[in-house]
Coordinates of C-alpha atoms in Angstrom, one line a residue:
M1 CA -0.1 0.0 -0.2
Q2 CA 1.4 3.4 -0.8
T3 CA 1.4 6.3 1.4
Q4 CA 0.0 9.7 0.5
R5 CA 3.5 11.2 -0.1
E6 CA 4.6 8.5 -2.4
T7 CA 1.2 9.0 -4.4
T8 CA 1.8 12.8 -4.5
E9 CA 5.3 12.4 -5.6
Q10 CA 4.3 10.0 -8.4
Q11 CA 1.4 12.3 -9.4
A12 CA 3.7 15.2 -9.5
Y13 CA 6.1 13.2 -11.7
Q14 CA 3.4 12.3 -14.1
K15 CA 2.0 15.9 -14.4
L16 CA 5.4 17.3 -14.9
T17 CA 6.4 14.8 -17.6
A18 CA 3.1 15.5 -19.4
L19 CA 4.0 19.2 -19.3
C20 CA 7.6 18.8 -20.3
A21 CA 6.4 16.6 -23.4
R22 CA 4.3 19.6 -24.8
S23 CA 7.1 22.2 -24.4
E24 CA 10.4 23.1 -22.9
H25 CA 10.5 24.0 -19.1
C26 CA 13.3 24.9 -16.7
Q27 CA 14.2 23.4 -13.4
H28 CA 12.9 26.6 -11.5
E29 CA 9.3 26.3 -13.3
M30 CA 9.1 22.7 -12.2
L31 CA 10.2 23.3 -8.6
E32 CA 7.7 26.2 -8.5
K33 CA 4.8 24.1 -9.7
M34 CA 5.6 21.3 -7.1
R35 CA 5.8 23.8 -4.3
Q36 CA 2.5 25.3 -5.4
W37 CA 1.0 21.7 -5.3
G38 CA 2.3 21.1 -1.8
V39 CA 4.9 18.5 -2.7
D40 CA 7.5 18.3 0.2
E41 CA 11.1 19.4 -0.6
E42 CA 12.5 15.9 -0.4
A43 CA 10.1 14.7 -2.9
Q44 CA 10.8 17.7 -5.0
A45 CA 14.4 17.0 -5.1
R46 CA 13.8 13.4 -6.2
V47 CA 11.2 14.3 -8.8
M48 CA 13.7 16.9 -10.2
A49 CA 16.6 14.5 -10.3
R50 CA 14.5 12.0 -12.2
L51 CA 13.3 14.8 -14.8
V52 CA 16.8 15.9 -15.4
S53 CA 18.3 12.4 -15.6
E54 CA 15.5 11.3 -18.0
K55 CA 16.1 14.6 -20.1
Y56 CA 12.6 15.9 -19.6
V57 CA 14.2 19.2 -18.2
D58 CA 17.5 20.5 -19.5
D59 CA 18.3 24.2 -18.6
E60 CA 20.7 24.5 -21.6
R61 CA 18.1 23.2 -24.1
Y62 CA 15.4 25.5 -22.4
A63 CA 17.7 28.6 -22.5
Q64 CA 18.6 28.1 -26.2
A65 CA 14.7 27.7 -27.2
F66 CA 13.9 30.6 -24.9
V67 CA 16.2 33.0 -26.6
R68 CA 15.4 31.9 -30.1
D69 CA 11.7 32.4 -29.4
K70 CA 11.9 35.7 -27.6
V71 CA 14.2 37.2 -30.3
T72 CA 12.2 35.8 -33.3
Y73 CA 8.6 36.0 -32.2
N74 CA 8.5 38.7 -29.3
K75 CA 11.3 40.9 -31.1
W76 CA 13.2 41.3 -27.8
G77 CA 16.6 42.6 -27.5
R78 CA 19.5 40.8 -25.7
R79 CA 19.1 42.8 -22.5
K80 CA 15.5 41.9 -22.0
V81 CA 15.9 38.2 -22.9
E82 CA 18.9 38.1 -20.5
Q83 CA 16.7 39.6 -17.6
A84 CA 13.9 37.2 -18.5
L85 CA 16.4 34.2 -18.1
W86 CA 17.7 35.6 -14.9
M87 CA 14.1 35.8 -13.5
K88 CA 13.8 32.0 -14.4
H89 CA 16.9 31.3 -12.4
I90 CA 19.1 30.0 -15.4
D91 CA 22.6 30.3 -14.4
S92 CA 24.7 33.1 -16.2
E93 CA 27.0 30.8 -18.1
T94 CA 24.1 28.9 -19.7
S95 CA 22.4 32.1 -20.6
Q96 CA 25.4 33.6 -22.0
R97 CA 26.1 30.6 -24.3
A98 CA 22.3 30.7 -25.6
L99 CA 22.5 34.6 -26.0
D100 CA 25.9 34.4 -27.9
A101 CA 24.3 32.0 -30.4
I102 CA 22.3 35.0 -31.7
D103 CA 24.6 37.4 -33.8
D104 CA 24.2 41.2 -33.8
Q105 CA 23.1 41.2 -37.3
T106 CA 19.9 39.3 -36.2
Y107 CA 19.1 42.0 -33.6
V108 CA 19.9 44.7 -36.2
G109 CA 17.5 42.9 -38.8
I110 CA 14.7 43.0 -36.0
L111 CA 15.2 46.5 -34.6
R112 CA 15.6 48.4 -37.9
P113 CA 12.1 47.8 -39.2
M114 CA 10.5 48.3 -35.7
L115 CA 12.4 51.8 -35.5
R116 CA 11.2 52.7 -39.0
Q117 CA 7.6 52.0 -38.2
K118 CA 7.9 53.8 -34.8
R119 CA 9.5 56.7 -36.4
R120 CA 6.4 57.1 -38.7
S121 CA 3.9 57.0 -35.7
T122 CA 5.9 59.1 -33.2
K123 CA 5.3 62.8 -32.8
A124 CA 8.1 65.0 -31.8
A125 CA 8.9 68.7 -31.8
S126 CA 12.4 68.3 -33.1
E127 CA 14.7 65.6 -34.6
Y128 CA 16.6 65.4 -31.3
E129 CA 13.3 64.6 -29.4
L130 CA 12.3 62.1 -32.0
T131 CA 15.8 60.4 -31.8
M132 CA 15.6 60.3 -27.9
K133 CA 12.0 58.7 -28.2
L134 CA 13.2 56.2 -30.5
I135 CA 16.2 55.2 -28.5
K136 CA 14.0 55.0 -25.4
F137 CA 11.7 52.6 -27.2
A138 CA 14.4 50.4 -28.5
M139 CA 15.9 50.2 -24.9
S140 CA 12.5 49.4 -23.6
R141 CA 12.5 46.4 -26.0
G142 CA 15.9 45.2 -24.5
F143 CA 18.3 46.3 -27.3
T144 CA 21.8 47.3 -26.5
M145 CA 23.0 50.8 -27.3
D146 CA 25.5 49.7 -29.9
I147 CA 22.8 47.9 -31.9
I148 CA 20.5 51.0 -31.5
R149 CA 23.1 53.2 -32.8
Q150 CA 23.8 51.0 -35.8
C151 CA 20.1 51.1 -36.7
M152 CA 19.8 54.8 -36.0
E153 CA 22.7 55.6 -38.3
V154 CA 21.4 53.5 -41.1
D155 CA 17.9 54.9 -40.7
D156 CA 19.1 58.6 -40.6
E157 CA 20.8 58.0 -43.9
S158 CA 17.7 56.3 -45.4
E159 CA 15.4 58.9 -44.1
L160 CA 16.8 62.0 -46.2
P161 CA 14.0 64.2 -47.3
E162 CA 12.9 63.8 -51.0

């Protein structure tokens, strides 16, 4: 006969494997779910060890997928992705490797059309004010100043009056 703890541990394992089969998840997310379900810490550790050993959870793989998705679909810059990974408790070495897989030209290719569109919809009294608003917008999306500068310089040249 199983005790309530073993059943809870097995149920947590089954729920988490089903979750991990659908999409990538990090260790922090899994531990947080078990904590919310009231699984005791020893059982959490055993379930987590099993999930990792059976490759259901892999923070390296998660970080790579997370970075790729946030840059491609959400159009986030490096800083915003880096901060989100930190919030997910992904260690800095793992997040740096995943972030380094995306080259600067990818960020430039994402930011440049965003800035062009924002430039058309932004009202400003002067060119300086417009530039500051665009920089603030790009920084809020997590882009670094060097990427912003590259995009602004190219856009300034392409936005010559006709």
